[in-house]
Short mmCIF file of C-alpha atoms and ligand atoms in Angstrom, two decimals:
data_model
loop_
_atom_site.label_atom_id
_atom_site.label_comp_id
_atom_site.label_asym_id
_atom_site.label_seq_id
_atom_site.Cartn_x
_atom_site.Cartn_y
_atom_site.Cartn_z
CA UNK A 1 -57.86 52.34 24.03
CA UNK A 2 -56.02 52.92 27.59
CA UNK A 3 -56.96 50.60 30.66
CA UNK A 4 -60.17 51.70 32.25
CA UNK A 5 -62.45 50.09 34.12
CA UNK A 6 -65.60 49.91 31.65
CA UNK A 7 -63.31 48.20 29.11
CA UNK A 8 -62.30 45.55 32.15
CA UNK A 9 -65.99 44.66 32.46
CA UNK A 10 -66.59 44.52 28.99
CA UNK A 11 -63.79 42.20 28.53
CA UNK A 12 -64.58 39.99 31.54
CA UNK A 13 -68.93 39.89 30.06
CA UNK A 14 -67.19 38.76 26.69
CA UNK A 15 -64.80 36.14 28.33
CA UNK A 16 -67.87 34.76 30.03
CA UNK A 17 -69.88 34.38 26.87
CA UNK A 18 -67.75 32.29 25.28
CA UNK A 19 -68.67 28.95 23.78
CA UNK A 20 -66.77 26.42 21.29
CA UNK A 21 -67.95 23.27 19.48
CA UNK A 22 -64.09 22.14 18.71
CA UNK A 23 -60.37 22.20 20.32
CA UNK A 24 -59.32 24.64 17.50
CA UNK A 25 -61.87 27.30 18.13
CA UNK A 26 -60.86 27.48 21.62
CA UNK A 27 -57.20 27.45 20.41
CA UNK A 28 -58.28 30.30 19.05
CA UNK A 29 -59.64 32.11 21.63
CA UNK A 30 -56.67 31.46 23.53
CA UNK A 31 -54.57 33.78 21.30
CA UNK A 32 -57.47 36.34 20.97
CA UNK A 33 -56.92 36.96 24.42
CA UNK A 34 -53.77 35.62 26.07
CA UNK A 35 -51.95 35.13 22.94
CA UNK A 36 -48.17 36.92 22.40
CA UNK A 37 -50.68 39.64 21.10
CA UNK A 38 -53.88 38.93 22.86
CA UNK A 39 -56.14 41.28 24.21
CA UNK A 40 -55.21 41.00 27.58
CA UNK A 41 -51.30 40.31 27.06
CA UNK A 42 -51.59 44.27 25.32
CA UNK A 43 -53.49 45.45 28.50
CA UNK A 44 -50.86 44.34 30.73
CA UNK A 45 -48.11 46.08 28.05
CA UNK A 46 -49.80 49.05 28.34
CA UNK A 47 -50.16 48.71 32.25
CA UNK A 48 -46.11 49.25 32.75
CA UNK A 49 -46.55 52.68 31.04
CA UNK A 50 -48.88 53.93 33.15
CA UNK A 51 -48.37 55.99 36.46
CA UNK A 52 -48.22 54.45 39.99
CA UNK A 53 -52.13 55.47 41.04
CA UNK A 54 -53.05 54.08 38.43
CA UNK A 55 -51.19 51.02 38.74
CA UNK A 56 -53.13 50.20 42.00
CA UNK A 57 -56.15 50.82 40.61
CA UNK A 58 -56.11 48.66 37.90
CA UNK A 59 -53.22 45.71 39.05
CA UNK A 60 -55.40 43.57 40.94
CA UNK A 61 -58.51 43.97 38.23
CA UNK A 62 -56.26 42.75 35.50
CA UNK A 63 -54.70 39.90 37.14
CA UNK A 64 -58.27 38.83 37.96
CA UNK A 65 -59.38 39.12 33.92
CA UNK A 66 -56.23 36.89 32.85
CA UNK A 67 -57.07 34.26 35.54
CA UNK A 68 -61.18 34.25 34.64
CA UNK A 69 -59.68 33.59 30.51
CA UNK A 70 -57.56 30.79 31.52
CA UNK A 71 -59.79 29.54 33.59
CA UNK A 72 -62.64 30.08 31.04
CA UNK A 73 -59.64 28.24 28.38
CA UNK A 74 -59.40 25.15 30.65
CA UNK A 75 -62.99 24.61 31.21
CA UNK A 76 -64.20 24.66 27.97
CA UNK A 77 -61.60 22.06 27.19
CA UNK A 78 -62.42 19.98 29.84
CA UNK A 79 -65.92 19.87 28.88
CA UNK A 80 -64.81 19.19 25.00
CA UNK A 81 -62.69 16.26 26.19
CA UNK A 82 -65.60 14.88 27.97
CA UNK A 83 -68.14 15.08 25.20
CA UNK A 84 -65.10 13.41 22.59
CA UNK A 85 -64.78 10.53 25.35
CA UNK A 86 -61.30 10.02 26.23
CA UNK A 87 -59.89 7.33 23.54
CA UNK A 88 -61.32 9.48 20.35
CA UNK A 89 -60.05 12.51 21.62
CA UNK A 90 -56.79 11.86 20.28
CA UNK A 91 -57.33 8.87 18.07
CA UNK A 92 -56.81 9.06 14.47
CA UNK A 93 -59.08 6.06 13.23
CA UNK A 94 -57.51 6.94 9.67
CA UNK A 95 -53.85 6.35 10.74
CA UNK A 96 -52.65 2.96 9.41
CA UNK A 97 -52.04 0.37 12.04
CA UNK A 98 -48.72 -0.87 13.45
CA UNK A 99 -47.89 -3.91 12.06
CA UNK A 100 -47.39 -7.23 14.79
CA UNK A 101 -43.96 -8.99 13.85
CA UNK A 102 -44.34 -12.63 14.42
CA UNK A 103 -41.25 -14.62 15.45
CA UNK A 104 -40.73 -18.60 13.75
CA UNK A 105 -39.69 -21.62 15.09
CA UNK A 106 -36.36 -22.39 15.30
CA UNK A 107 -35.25 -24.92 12.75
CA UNK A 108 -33.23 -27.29 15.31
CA UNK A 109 -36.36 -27.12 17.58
CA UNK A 110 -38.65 -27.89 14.18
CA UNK A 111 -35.53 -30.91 13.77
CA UNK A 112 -35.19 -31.93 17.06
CA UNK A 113 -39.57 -32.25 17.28
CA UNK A 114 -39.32 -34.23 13.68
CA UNK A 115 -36.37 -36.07 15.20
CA UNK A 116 -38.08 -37.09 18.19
CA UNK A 117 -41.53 -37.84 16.33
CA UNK A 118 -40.14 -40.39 14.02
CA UNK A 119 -38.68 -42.48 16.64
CA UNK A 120 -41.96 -41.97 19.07
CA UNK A 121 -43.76 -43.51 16.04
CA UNK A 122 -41.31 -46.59 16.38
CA UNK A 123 -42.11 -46.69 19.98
CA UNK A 124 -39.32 -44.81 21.74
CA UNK A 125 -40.35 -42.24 24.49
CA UNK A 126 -38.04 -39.31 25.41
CA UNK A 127 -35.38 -39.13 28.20
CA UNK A 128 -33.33 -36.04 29.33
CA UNK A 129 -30.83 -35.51 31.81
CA UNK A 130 -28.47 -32.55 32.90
CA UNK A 131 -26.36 -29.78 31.54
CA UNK A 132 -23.68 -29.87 34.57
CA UNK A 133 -22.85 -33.40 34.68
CA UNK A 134 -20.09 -35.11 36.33
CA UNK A 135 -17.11 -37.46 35.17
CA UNK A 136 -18.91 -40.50 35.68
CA UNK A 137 -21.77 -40.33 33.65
CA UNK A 138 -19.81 -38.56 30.95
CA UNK A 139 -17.29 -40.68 30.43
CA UNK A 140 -16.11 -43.48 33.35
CA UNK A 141 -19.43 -45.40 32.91
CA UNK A 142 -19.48 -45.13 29.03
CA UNK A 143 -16.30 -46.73 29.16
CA UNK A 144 -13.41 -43.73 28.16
CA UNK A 145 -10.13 -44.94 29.55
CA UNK A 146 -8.31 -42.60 31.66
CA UNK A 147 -6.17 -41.18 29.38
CA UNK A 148 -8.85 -40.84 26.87
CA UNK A 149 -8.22 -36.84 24.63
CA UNK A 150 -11.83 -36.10 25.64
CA UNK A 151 -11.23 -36.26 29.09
CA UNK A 152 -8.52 -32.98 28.25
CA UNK A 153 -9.60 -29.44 29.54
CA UNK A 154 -8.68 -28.69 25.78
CA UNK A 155 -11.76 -30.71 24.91
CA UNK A 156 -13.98 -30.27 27.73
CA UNK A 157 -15.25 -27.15 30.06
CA UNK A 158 -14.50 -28.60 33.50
CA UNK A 159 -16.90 -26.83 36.39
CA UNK A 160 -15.14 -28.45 39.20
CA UNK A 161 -12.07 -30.33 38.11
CA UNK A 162 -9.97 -32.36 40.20
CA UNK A 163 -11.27 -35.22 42.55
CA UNK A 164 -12.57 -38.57 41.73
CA UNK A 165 -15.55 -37.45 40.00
CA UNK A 166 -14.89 -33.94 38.08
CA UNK A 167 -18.37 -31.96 37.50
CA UNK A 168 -18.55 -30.74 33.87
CA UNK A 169 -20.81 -29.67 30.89
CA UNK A 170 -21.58 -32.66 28.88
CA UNK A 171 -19.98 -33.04 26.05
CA UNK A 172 -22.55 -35.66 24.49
CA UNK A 173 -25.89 -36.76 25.27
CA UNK A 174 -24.97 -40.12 25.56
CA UNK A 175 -24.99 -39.28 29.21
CA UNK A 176 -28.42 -39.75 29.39
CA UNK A 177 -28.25 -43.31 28.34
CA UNK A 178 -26.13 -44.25 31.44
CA UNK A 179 -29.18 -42.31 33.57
CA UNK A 180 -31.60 -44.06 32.19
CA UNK A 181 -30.08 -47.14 32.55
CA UNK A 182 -29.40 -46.65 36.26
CA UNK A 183 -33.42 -45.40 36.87
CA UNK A 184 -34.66 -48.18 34.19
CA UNK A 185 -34.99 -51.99 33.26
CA UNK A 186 -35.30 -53.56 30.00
CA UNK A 187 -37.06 -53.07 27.91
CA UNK A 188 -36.03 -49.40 27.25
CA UNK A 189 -36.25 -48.00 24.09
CA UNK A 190 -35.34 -43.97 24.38
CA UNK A 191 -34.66 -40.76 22.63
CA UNK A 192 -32.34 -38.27 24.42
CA UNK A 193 -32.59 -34.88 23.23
CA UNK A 194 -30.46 -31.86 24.63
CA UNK A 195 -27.50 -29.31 24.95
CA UNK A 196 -23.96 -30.15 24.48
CA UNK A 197 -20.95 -28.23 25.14
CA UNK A 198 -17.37 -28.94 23.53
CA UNK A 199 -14.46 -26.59 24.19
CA UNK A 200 -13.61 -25.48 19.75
CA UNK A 201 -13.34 -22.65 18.20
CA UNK A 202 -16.41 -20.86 16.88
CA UNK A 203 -16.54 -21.85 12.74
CA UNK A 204 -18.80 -22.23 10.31
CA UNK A 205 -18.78 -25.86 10.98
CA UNK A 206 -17.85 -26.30 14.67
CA UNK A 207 -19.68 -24.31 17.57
CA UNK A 208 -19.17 -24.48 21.46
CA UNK A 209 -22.55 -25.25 21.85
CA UNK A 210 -24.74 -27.55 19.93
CA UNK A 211 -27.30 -29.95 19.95
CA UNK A 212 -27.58 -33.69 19.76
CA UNK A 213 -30.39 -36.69 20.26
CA UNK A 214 -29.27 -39.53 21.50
CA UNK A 215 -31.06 -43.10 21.22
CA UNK A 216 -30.99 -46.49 23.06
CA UNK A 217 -32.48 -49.95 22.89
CA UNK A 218 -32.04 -52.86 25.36
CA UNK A 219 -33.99 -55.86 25.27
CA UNK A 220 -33.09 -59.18 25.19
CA UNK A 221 -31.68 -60.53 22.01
CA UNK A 222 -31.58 -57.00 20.50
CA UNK A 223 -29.50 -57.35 17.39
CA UNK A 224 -27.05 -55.40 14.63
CA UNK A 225 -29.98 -56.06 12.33
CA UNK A 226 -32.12 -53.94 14.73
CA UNK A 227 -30.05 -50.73 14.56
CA UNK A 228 -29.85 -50.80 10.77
CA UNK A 229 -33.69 -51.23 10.44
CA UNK A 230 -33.70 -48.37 12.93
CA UNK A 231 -31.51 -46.57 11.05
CA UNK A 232 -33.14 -47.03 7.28
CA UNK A 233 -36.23 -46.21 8.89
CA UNK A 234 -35.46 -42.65 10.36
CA UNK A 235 -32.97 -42.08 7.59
CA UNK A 236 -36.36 -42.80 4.89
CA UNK A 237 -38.65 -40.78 6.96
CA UNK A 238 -36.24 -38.03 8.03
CA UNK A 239 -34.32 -37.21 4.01
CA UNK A 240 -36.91 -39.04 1.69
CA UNK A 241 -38.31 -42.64 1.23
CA UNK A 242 -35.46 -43.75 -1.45
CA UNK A 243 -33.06 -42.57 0.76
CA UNK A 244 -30.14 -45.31 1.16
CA UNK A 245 -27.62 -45.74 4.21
CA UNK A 246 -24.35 -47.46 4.37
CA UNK A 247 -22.54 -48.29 7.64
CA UNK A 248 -18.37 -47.64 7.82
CA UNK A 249 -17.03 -49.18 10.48
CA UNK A 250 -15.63 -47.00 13.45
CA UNK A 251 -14.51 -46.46 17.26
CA UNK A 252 -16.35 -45.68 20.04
CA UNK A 253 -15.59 -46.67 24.03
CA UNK A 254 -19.14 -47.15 24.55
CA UNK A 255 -19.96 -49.25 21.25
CA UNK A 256 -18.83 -52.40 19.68
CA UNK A 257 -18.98 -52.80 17.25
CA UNK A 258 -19.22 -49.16 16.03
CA UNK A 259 -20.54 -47.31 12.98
CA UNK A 260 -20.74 -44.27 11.73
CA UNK A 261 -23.99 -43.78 9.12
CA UNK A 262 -24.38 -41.98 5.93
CA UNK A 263 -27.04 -41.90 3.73
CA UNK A 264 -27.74 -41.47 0.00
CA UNK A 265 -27.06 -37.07 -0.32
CA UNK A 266 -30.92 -35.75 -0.72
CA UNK A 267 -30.07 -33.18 -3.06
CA UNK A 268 -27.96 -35.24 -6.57
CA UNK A 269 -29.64 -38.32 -5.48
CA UNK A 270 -25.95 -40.11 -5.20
CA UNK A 271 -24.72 -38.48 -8.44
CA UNK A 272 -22.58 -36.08 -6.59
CA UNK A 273 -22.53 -32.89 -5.79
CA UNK A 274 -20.69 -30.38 -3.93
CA UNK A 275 -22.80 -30.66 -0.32
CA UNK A 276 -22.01 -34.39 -1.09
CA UNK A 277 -18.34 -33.05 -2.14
CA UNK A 278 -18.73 -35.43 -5.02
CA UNK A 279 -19.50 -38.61 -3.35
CA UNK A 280 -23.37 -39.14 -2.81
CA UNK A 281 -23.20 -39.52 0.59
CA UNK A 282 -23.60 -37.48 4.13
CA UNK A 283 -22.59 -38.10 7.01
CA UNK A 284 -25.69 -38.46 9.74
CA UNK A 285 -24.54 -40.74 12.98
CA UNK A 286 -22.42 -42.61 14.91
CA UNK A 287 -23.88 -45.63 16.26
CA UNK A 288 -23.02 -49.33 17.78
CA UNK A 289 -23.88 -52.38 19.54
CA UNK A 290 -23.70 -51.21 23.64
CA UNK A 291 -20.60 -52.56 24.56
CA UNK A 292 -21.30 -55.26 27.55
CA UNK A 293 -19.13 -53.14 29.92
CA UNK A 294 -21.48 -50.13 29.58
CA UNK A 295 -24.80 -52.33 30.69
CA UNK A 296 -22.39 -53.70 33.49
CA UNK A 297 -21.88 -50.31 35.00
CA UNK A 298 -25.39 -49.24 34.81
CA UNK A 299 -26.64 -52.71 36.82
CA UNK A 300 -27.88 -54.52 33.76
CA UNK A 301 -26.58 -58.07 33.19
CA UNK A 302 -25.06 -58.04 29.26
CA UNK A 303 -25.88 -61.94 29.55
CA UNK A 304 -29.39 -61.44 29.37
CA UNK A 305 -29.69 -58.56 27.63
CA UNK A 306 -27.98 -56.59 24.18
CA UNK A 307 -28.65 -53.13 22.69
CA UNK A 308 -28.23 -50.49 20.57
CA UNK A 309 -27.52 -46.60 20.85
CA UNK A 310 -26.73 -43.93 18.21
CA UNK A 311 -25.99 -40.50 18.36
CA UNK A 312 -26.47 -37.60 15.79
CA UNK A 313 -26.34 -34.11 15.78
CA UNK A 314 -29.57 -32.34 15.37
CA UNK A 315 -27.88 -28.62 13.57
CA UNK A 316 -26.02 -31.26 11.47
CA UNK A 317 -29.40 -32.93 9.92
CA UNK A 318 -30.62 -29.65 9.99
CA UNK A 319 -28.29 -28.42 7.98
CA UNK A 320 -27.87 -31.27 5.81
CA UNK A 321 -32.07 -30.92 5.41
CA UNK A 322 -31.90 -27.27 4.37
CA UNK A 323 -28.28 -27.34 2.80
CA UNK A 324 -27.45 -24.28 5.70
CA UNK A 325 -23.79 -23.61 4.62
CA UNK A 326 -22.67 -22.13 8.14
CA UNK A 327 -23.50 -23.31 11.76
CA UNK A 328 -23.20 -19.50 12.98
CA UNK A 329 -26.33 -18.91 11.20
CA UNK A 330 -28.62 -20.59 13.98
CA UNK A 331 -27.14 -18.79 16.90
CA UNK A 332 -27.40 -15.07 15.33
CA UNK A 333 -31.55 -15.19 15.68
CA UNK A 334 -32.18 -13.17 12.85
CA UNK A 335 -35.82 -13.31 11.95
CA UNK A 336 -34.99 -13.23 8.15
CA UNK A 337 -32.84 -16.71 8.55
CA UNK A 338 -35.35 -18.48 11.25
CA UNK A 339 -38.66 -17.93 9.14
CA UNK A 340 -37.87 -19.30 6.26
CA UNK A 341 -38.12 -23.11 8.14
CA UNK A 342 -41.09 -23.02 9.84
CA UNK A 343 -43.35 -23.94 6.53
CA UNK A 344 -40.79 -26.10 5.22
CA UNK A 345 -41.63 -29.87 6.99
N1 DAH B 401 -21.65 -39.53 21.70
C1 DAH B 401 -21.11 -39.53 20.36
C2 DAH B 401 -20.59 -38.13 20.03
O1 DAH B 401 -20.93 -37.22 20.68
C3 DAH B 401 -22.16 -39.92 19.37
C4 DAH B 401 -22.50 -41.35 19.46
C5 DAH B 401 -21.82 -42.28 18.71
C6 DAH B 401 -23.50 -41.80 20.32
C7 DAH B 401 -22.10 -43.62 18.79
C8 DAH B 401 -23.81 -43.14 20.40
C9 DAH B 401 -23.09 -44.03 19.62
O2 DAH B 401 -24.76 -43.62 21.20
O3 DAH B 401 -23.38 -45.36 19.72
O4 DAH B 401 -19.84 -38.00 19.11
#
């Protein structure tokens, strides 16, 4: 039917009319009229054909129709949209939720909390001190000569070197021990967990950084006997209550004498087996009587009082807990490693 302007009106009346109950029925309507095919989109096809008085005529009046069906189009939408509410408009209560992935603990923080929980239930309360440390409390007050390897930049990442009193990363938490010393008097009885930082090569068994808990008690009359009771008791309540320890003797500046601790392998029982490498034991700790030049620099008087501190790292009695076969494991945070310790203690 060519343009005229009876069909105009009776398009515009019909446009006016229109009602919908859903978004697809006014979808629909859309195409009816303004669709690639619509009623209007042919109008305006057959508008270029036509002659130029005719053109005016009828330019303005169709312009006018495809405005009053979009705006018809938009305001039966809007009024849709406002009935549905704005959440349920486009909510598909059918569609299965998303799934909330929990993180775990970390097993050394699990360790380090058991660590530290043992030895609060023997009385000890916890101590820390800092990352960035300097010479002194690293190494001068705990006794390392001079010349001592450890001292090395091969060994240790220096901040500041050179001077009196070089500023480095700790390389032990036994730092903490000469801290507490200088802020405390006897009796002190304290666990030391934190960061250390050794310059080695990243392996399965030796990291750059890692974590230890140092402990110390001073008190007067404090004896060897004391640190092995000590020692049984957190080896017993850390690996299993017929765990055994033996002591082999060993170096330390800051100890003497010195030990290093092993105790009975948790998984043959002593029989031997290959985390025990065939000899029923595991290394745990290095420990020793303070030597009386280490109270001396801290301002305590070794004639009135003795002590003990020990030293162990917490990824090693993790690992030796869960038998984890490679130290890289605990730095790579993947979820599927980290969960499976958080039920385990
Ligand atoms: N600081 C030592 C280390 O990092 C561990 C240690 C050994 C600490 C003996 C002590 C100790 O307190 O008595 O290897």
């Amino acid at each position: 039917m060519p343009i005229s302007n009876e069909k105009i009106e009776q398009m515009l009346a019909s446009i006016a009319e229109m009602k919908a109950a859903r978004e697809q029925e006014i979808e629909e309507m859309r195409v009816k009229w303004l669709g690639k095919k619509g009623e209007i989109t042919q109008l305006f096809d057959e508008f270029r054909t036509i002659d130029k008085e005719q053109k005016k005529e009828f330019g303005q009046r169709l312009n006018a129709l495809k405005n009053a069906a979009t705006a018809k189009i938009e305001e039966m939408r809007a009024a849709l949209a406002e009935i549905a509410g704005p959440a349920t408009a486009s909510f598909d209560q059918t569609k299965p939720g998303d799934v909330f992935q929990l993180g775990a603990r970390h097993p050394i923080s699990i360790t380090r909390e058991e660590i530290l929980s043992i030895f609060g239930k023997f009385g000890y309360s916890v101590a820390e001190g800092p990352e960035i440390e300097d010479d002194w409390h690293v190494f001068s007050a705990l006794n390392f000569p001079p010349e001592h390897p450890a001292r090395d930049m091969q060994d240790t990442f220096f901040v500041q070197p050179g001077g009196d009193n070089p500023i480095l990363l700790r390389t032990h938490t036994s730092s903490v021990q000469v801290r507490t010393m200088e802020k405390m008097r006897p009796p002190i009885r304290v666990v030391c967990p934190g960061r250390v930082f050794r310059n080695e090569a990243i392996s399965a068994r030796a990291h750059c950084i890692f974590h230890q808990v140092e402990g110390l008690y001073i008190d007067k009359g404090v004896t060897f006997a004391d640190l092995k009771q000590a020692i049984l008791l957190f080896a017993r309540e850390m690996f299993g209550a017929d765990s055994q320890i033996r002591m082999r003797p060993s170096y330390f500046p800051f100890t003497e004498p010195s030990a290093e601790v092993d105790v009975s392998c948790n998984i043959c029982h002593g029989k031997g087996c290959n985390i025990c490498k065939g000899t029923g034991w595991l290394e745990i700790l290095g420990c020793g009587m303070v030597d009386p030049a280490v109270l001396e620099a801290s301002g305590i008087d070794p004639k009135v009082y003795s002590g003990f501190a020990f030293g162990m790292g917490i990824e090693r009695i993790a690992m030796l807990k869960w038998q984890v076969k490679d130290l890289r494991h605990y730095f790579e945070n993947d979820i599927r490693f980290l969960r499976q310790f958080e039920t385990a203690i």
